[in-house]
CSV table of C-alpha atoms in Angstrom, one decimal:
chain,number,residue,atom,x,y,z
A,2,UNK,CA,-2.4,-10.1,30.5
A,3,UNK,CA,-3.5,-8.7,26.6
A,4,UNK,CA,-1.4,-6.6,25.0
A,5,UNK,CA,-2.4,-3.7,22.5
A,6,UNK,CA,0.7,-3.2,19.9
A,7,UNK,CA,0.7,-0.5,18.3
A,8,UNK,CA,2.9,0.6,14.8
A,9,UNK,CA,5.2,2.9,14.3
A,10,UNK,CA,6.5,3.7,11.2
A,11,UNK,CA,10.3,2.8,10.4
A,12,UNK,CA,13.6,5.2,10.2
A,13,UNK,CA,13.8,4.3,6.5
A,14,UNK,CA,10.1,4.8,5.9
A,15,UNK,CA,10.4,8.1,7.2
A,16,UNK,CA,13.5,8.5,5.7
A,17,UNK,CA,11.8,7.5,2.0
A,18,UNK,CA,8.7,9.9,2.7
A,19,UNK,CA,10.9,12.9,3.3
A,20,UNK,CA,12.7,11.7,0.0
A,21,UNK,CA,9.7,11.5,-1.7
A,22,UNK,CA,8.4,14.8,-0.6
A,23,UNK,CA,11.2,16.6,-2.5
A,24,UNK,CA,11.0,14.7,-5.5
A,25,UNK,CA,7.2,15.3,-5.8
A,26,UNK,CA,8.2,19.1,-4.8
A,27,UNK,CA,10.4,19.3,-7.6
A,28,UNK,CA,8.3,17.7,-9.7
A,29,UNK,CA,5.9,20.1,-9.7
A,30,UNK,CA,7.7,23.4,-9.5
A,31,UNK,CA,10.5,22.9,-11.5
A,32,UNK,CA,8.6,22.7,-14.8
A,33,UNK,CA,6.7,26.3,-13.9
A,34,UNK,CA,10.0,27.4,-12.7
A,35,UNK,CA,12.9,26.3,-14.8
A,36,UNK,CA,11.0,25.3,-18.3
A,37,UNK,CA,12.7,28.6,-19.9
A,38,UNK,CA,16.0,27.6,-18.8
A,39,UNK,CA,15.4,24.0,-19.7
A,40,UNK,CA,14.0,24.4,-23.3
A,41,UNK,CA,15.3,27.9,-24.6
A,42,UNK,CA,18.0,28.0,-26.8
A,43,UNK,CA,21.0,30.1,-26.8
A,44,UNK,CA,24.7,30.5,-28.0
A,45,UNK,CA,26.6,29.5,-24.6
A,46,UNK,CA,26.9,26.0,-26.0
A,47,UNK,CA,28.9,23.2,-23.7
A,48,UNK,CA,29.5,25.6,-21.1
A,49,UNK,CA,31.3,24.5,-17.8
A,50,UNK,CA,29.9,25.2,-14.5
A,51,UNK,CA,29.0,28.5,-13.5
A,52,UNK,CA,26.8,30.6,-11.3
A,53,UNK,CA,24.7,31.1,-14.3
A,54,UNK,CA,24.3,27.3,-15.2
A,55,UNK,CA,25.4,25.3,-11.9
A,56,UNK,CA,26.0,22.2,-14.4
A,57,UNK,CA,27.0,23.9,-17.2
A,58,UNK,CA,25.1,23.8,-20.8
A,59,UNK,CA,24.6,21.6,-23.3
A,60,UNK,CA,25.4,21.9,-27.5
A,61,UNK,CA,22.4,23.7,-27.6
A,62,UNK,CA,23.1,26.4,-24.8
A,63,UNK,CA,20.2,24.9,-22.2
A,64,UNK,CA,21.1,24.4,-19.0
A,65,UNK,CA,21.5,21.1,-17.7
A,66,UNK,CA,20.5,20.5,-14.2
A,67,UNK,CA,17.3,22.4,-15.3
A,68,UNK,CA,16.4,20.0,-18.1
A,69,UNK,CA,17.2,17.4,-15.7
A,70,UNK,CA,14.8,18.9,-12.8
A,71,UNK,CA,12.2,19.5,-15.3
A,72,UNK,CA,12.4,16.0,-16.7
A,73,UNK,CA,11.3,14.8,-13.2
A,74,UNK,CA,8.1,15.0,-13.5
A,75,UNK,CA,7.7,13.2,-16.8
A,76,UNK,CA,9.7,10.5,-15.5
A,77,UNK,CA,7.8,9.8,-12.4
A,78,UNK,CA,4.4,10.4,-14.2
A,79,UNK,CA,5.8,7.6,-16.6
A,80,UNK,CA,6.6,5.4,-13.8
A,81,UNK,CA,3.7,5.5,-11.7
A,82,UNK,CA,1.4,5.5,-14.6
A,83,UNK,CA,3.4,1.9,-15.7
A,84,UNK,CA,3.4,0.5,-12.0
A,85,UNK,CA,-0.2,1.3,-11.7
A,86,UNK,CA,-1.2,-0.9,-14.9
A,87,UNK,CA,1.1,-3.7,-13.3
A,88,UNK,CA,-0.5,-3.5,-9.8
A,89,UNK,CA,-4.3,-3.0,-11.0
A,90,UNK,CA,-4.5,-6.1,-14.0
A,91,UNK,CA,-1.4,-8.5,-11.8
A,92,UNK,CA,-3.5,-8.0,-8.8
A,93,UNK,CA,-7.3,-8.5,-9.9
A,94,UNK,CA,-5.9,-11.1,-12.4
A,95,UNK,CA,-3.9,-13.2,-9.2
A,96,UNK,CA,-6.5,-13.0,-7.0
A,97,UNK,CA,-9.6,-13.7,-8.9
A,98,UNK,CA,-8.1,-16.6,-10.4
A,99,UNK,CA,-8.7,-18.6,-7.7
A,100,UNK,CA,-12.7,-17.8,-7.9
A,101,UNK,CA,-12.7,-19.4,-11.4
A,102,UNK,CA,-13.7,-23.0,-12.1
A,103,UNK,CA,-10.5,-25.1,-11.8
A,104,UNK,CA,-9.8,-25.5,-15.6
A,105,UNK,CA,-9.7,-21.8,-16.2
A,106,UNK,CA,-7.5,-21.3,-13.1
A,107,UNK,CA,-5.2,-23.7,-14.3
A,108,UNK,CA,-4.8,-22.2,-17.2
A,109,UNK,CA,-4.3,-18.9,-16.1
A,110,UNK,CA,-1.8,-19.9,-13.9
A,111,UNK,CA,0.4,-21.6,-16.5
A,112,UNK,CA,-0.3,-18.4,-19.2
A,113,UNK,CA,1.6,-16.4,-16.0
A,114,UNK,CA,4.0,-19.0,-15.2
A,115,UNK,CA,5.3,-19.2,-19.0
A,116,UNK,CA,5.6,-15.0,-19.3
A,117,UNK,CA,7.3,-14.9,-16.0
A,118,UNK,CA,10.1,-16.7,-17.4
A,119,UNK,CA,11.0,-14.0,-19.6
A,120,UNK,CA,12.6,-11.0,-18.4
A,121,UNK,CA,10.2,-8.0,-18.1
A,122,UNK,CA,12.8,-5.8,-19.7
A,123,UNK,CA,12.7,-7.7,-22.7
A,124,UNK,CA,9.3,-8.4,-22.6
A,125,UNK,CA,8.5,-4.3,-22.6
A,126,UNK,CA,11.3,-4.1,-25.6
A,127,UNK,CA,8.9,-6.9,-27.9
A,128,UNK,CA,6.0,-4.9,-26.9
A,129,UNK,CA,7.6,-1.2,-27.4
A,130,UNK,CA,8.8,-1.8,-30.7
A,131,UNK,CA,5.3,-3.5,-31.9
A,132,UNK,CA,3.7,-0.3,-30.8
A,133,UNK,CA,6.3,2.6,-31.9
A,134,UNK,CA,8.4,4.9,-30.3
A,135,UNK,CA,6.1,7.1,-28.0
A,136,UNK,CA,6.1,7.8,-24.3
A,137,UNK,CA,2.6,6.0,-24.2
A,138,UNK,CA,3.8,3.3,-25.9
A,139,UNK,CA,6.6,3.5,-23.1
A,140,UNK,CA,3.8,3.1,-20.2
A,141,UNK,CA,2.1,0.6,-21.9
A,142,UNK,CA,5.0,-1.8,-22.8
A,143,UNK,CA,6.4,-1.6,-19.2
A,144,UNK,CA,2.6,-1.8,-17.1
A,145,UNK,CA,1.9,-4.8,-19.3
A,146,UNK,CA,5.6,-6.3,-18.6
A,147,UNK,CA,5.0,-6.1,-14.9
A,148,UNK,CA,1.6,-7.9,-14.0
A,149,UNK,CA,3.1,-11.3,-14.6
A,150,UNK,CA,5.1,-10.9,-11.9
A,151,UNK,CA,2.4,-9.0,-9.9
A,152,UNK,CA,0.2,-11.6,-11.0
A,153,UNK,CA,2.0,-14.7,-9.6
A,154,UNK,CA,2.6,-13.1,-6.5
A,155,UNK,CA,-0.4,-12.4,-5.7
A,156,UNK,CA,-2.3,-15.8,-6.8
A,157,UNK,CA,0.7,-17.0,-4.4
A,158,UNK,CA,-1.0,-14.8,-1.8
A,159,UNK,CA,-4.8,-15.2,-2.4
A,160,UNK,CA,-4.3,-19.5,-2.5
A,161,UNK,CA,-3.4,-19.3,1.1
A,162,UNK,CA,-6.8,-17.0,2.2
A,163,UNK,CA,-8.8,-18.3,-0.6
A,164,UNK,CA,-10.2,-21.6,1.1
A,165,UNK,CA,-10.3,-20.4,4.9
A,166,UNK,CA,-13.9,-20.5,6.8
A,167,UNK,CA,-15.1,-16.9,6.1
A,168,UNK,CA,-14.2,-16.9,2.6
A,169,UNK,CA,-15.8,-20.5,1.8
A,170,UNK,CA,-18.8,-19.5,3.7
A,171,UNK,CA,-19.0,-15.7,1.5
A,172,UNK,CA,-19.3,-18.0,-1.8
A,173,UNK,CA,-22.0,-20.6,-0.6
A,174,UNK,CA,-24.3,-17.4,0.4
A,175,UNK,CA,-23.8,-16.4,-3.3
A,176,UNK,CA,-21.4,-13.3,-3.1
A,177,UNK,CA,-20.5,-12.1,-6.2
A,178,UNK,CA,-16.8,-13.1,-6.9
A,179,UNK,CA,-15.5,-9.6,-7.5
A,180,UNK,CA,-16.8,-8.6,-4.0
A,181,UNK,CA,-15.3,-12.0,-2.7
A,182,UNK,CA,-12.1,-10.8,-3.9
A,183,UNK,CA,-12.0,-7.1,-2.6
A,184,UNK,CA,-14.4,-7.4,0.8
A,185,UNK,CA,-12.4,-10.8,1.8
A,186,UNK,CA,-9.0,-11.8,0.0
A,187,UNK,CA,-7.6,-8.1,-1.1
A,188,UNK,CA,-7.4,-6.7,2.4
A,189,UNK,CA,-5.4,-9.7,3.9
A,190,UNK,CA,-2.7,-9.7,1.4
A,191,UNK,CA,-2.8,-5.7,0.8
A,192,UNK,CA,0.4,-5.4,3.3
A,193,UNK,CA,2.9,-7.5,1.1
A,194,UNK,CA,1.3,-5.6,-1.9
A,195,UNK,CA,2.4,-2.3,-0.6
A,196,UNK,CA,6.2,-3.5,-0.6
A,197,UNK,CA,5.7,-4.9,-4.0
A,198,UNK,CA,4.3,-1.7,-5.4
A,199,UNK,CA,7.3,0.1,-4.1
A,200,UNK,CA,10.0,-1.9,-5.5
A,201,UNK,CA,8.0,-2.0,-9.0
A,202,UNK,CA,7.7,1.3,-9.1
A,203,UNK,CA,11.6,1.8,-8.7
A,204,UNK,CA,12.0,-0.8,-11.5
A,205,UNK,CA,9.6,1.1,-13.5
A,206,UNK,CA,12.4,3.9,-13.3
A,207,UNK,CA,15.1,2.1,-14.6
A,208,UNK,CA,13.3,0.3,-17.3
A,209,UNK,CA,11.2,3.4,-18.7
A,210,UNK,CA,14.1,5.6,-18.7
A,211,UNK,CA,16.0,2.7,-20.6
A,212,UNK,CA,13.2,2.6,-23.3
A,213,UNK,CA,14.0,6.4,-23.9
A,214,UNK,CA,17.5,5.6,-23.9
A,215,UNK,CA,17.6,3.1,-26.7
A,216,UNK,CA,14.9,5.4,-28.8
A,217,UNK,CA,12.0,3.7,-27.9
A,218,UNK,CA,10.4,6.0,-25.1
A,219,UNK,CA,9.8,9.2,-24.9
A,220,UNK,CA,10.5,11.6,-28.3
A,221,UNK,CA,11.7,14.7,-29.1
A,222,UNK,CA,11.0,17.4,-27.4
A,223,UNK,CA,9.6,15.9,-24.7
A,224,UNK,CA,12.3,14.4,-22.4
A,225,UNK,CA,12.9,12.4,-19.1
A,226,UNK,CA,15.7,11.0,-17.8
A,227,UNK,CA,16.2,8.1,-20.3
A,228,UNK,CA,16.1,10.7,-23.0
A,229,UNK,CA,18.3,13.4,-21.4
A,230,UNK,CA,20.7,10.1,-21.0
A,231,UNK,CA,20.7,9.6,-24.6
A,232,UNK,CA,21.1,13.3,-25.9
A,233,UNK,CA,24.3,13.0,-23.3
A,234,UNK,CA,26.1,10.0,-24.5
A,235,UNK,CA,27.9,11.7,-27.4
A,236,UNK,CA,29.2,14.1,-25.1
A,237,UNK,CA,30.4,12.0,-21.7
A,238,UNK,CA,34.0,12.5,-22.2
A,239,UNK,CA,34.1,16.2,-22.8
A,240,UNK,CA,30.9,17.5,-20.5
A,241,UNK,CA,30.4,14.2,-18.3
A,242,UNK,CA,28.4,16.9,-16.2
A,243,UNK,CA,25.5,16.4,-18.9
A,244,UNK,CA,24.9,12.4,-17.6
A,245,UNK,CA,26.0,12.5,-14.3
A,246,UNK,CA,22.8,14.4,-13.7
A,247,UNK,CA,20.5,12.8,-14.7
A,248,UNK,CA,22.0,9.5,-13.5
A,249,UNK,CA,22.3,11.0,-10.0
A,250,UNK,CA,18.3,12.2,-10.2
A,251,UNK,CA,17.2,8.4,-11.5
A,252,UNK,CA,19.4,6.9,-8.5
A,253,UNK,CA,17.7,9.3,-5.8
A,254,UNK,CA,14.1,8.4,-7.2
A,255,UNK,CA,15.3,4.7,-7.2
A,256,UNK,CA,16.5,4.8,-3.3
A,257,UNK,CA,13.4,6.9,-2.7
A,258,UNK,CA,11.0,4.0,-4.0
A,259,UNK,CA,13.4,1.3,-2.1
A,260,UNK,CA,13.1,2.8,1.3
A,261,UNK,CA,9.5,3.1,1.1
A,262,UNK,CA,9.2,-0.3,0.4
A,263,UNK,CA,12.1,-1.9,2.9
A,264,UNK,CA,10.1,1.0,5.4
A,265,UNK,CA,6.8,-0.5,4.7
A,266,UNK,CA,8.0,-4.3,4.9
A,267,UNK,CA,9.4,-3.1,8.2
A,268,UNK,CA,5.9,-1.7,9.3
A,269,UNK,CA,3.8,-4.1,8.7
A,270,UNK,CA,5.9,-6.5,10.0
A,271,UNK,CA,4.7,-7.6,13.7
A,272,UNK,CA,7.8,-8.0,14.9
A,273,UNK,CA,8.7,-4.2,14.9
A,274,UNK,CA,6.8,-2.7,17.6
A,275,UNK,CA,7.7,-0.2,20.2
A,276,UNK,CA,4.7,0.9,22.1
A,277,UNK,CA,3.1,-1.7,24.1
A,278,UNK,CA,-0.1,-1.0,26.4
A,279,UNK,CA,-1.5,-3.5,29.0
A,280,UNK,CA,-5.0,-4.3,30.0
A,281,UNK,CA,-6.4,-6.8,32.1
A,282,UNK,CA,-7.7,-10.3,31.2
A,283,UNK,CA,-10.9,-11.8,31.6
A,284,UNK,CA,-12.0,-11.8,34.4
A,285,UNK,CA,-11.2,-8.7,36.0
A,286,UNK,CA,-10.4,-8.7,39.9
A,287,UNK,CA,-12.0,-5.0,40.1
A,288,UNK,CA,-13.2,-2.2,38.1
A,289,UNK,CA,-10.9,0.0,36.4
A,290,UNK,CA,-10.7,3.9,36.4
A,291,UNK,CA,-13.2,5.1,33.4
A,292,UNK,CA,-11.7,6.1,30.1
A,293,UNK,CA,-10.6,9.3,28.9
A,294,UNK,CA,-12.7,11.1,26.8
A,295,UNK,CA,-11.2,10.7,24.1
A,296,UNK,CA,-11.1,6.9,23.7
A,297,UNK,CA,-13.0,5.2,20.9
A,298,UNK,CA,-14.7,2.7,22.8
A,299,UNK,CA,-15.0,2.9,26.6
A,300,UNK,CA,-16.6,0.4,28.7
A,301,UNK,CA,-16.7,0.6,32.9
A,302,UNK,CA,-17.8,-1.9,35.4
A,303,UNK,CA,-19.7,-4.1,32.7
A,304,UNK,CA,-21.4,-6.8,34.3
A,305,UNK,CA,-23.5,-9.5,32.4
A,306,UNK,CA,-25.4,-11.5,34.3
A,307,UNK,CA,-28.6,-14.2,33.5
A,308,UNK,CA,-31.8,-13.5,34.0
A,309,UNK,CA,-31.5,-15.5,37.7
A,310,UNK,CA,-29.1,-13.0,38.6
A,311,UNK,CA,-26.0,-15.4,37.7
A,312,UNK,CA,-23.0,-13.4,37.0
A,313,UNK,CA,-21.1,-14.6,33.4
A,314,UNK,CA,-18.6,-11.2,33.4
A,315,UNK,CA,-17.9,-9.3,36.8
A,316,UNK,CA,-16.7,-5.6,36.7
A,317,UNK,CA,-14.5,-5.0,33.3
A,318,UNK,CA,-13.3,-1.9,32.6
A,319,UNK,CA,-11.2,-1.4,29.0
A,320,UNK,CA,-11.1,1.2,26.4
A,321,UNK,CA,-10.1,1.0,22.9
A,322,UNK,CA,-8.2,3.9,21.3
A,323,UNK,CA,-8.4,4.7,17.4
A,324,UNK,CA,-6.4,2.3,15.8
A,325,UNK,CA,-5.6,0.1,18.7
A,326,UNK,CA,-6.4,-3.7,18.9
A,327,UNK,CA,-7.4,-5.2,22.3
A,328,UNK,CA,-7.1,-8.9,23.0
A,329,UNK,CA,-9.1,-10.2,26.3
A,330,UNK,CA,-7.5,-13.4,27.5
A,331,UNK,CA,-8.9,-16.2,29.5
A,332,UNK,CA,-10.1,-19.9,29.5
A,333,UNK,CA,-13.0,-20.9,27.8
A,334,UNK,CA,-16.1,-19.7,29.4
A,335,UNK,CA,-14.6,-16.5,30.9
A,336,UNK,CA,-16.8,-14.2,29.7
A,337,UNK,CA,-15.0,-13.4,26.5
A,338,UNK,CA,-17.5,-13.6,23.6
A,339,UNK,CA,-20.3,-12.3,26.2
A,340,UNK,CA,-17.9,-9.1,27.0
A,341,UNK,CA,-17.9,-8.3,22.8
A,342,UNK,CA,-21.9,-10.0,22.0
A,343,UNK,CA,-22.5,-7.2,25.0
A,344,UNK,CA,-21.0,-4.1,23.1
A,345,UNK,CA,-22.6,-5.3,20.0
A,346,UNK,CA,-26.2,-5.8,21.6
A,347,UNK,CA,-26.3,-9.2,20.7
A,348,UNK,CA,-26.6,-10.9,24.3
A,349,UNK,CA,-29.2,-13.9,23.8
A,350,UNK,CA,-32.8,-13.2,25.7
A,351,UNK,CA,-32.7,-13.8,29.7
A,352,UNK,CA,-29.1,-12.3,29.8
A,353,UNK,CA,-28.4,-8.4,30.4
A,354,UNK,CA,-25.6,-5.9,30.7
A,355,UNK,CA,-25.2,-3.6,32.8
A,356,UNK,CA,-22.2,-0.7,33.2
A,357,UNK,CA,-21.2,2.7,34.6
A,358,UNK,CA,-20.1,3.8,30.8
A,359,UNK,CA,-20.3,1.7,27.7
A,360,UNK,CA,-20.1,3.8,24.8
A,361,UNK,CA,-18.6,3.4,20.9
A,362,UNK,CA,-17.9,7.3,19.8
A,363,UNK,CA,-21.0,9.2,20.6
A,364,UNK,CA,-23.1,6.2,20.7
A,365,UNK,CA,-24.0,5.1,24.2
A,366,UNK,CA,-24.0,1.5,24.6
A,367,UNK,CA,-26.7,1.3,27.6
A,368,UNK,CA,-29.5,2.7,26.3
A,369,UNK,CA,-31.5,1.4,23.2
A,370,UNK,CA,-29.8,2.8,20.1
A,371,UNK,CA,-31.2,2.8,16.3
A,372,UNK,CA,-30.7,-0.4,14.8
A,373,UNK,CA,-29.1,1.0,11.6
A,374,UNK,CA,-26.4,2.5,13.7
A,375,UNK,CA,-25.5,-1.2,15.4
A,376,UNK,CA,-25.6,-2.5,12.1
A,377,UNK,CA,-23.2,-0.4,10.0
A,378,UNK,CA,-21.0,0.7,12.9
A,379,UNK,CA,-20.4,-2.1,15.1
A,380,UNK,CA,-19.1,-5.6,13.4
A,381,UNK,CA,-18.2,-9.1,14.4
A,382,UNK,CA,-16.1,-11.7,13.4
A,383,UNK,CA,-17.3,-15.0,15.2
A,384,UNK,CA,-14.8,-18.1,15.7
A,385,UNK,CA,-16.8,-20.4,13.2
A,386,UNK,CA,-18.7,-18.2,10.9
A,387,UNK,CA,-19.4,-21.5,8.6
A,388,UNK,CA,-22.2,-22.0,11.6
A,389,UNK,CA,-22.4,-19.1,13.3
């Protein structure tokens, strides 16, 4: 028997969605909401909690958890900016590495190797204080920092995909390296990608808002939570109210990122599954009920046979449901590869198909379709494609 898997998403990365949902929530309404609150002065300076300021004020009379709600959405907008320099230049640099000539990979990978070494903390500190206090200097010095690290992993990634069959056979017909890289390496190591998007981004957090803490981030009067950290520090023993909020914010955003990315790693992995669906293997003893409707691809009662009236596939009956994967299982010479070169309209001359229902969507398989349509919708990956 084959079995179709199919994924379900995690506890935790439903748990880190929901998360994320609020913080994105608040960091959009809170600014339009709360900025009056946040930025206007008055005279109820280092006020304790009341109904009026939940967290109290600070030694300028603005309310604290609204500064720190507002600062949300400068700190994420930091952070995200910052992990999405990392991911873009470590990724493209990792992975088209290995379509380089050898010296230059070499090279490369010894430039990456050497600033891995340092820590990226104090790699963004070098580079922050060479370009001045600024919140772009901020996103700069942190998304430069991080693609070492993106970039090793991922040359880690691409070197075992980069010299298997269909990727050998892509550069001998002349594609273009760039298209090698995102039509035939990107997509098989995107999964461990995702995870290491989501833990950067959490250590984005920490180290932007520790840039605005030691005056290098974000300036006055703009503020995230690095900043509001800094403005608080003089006051923690007398209104500890005025870090503890902030801190609590950056560890929520920093759980948020980390479930998303344990959910993810979870996900992806094909060990968690829950759901599993049975078909029969090749060949089938009889003809199966016809799909639903709604199935993507529904074949019924296909039988290929030679031009001598030899049968190669007797009677199979599948469908194929958006997202599923099917597997049809059986010794060599089954009718395996003839059941797929049939769906596709690729059967060699002397051999025909013929079924009940064989359709992909809208498109039914039986009848002579436009040749455009078979091209661009309907694709396959043969066993050898160095000779296929």
């Amino acid at each position: 028997m084959a079995e179709i898997r199919r994924r379900h998403w995690s506890p935790s990365l439903k748990a880190g969605l929901v998360m994320a949902g609020l913080l994105v929530l608040t960091a959009i309404l809170a600014p339009i909401f709360l900025s009056s609150a946040a930025d206007q002065l008055s005279g109820d300076v280092r006020q304790g909690p009341s109904a009026a300021h939940w967290l109290g004020t600070d030694q300028f009379g603005r309310d604290i958890l609204a500064r720190s709600l507002v600062a949300t959405r400068l700190t994420l907008t930091m952070s995200l900016l910052a992990t999405a320099l990392s991911a873009a230049a470590g990724v493209f640099i990792g992975g088209i590495i290995w379509l380089a000539p050898r010296w230059l990979r070499e090279t490369v990978l010894r430039i990456i190797d050497s600033t891995v070494a340092f820590p990226a903390l104090i790699l963004a500190l070098v580079i922050a204080a060479i370009l001045g206090p600024g919140s772009g200097s901020a996103i700069v010095a942190i998304g430069v920092a991080g693609i070492p690290s993106f970039a090793r992993i991922t040359s880690n990634m691409t070197a075992s995909v980069v010299h298997r069959d269909y990727v050998t056979t892509a550069r001998l017909l002349g594609v273009p390296a760039v298209r090698v890289f995102a039509r035939h390496l990107l997509p098989n190591i995107s999964g461990p990608l995702l995870v290491l998007v989501a833990s950067s981004f959490a250590l984005s957090l920490l180290e932007i808002s520790s840039l605005s803490f030691v005056g290098l981030g974000v300036q006055s009067p703009e503020y995230d939570y690095g900043r509001l950290l800094n403005e608080g520090l003089p006051s923690i023993y007398n209104q500890p109210l005025q870090v503890v909020s902030p801190s609590l914010l950056l560890i929520y955003a920093g759980i948020t990122a980390m479930l998303i990315g344990d959910g993810l790693a979870t996900t992806i992995d094909p060990r968690f599954r829950r759901r599993t669906r049975r078909v029969a293997a090749l060949p089938a003893p009889a003809p199966q009920a016809p799909a639903a409707p709604g199935a993507l691809v529904e074949v019924d009662n296909l039988t290929v046979a030679t031009r001598e009236g030899t049968p190669l596939v007797k009677g199979i009956s599948f469908t194929i449901d958006d997202g599923e994967i099917v597997g049809l299982v059986g010794e060599s010479g089954s009718g395996k590869s003839m059941t797929a070169m049939a769906l596709a309209g690729l059967l060699a001359d002397g051999v025909t198909a013929r079924a009940s229902t064989m359709r992909l969507g809208d498109m039914d398989l039986t009848r002579r379709n436009p040749a455009k349509r078979l091209a661009t919708e309907i694709g396959l990956v043969y066993q050898d494609p160095g000779t296929t």
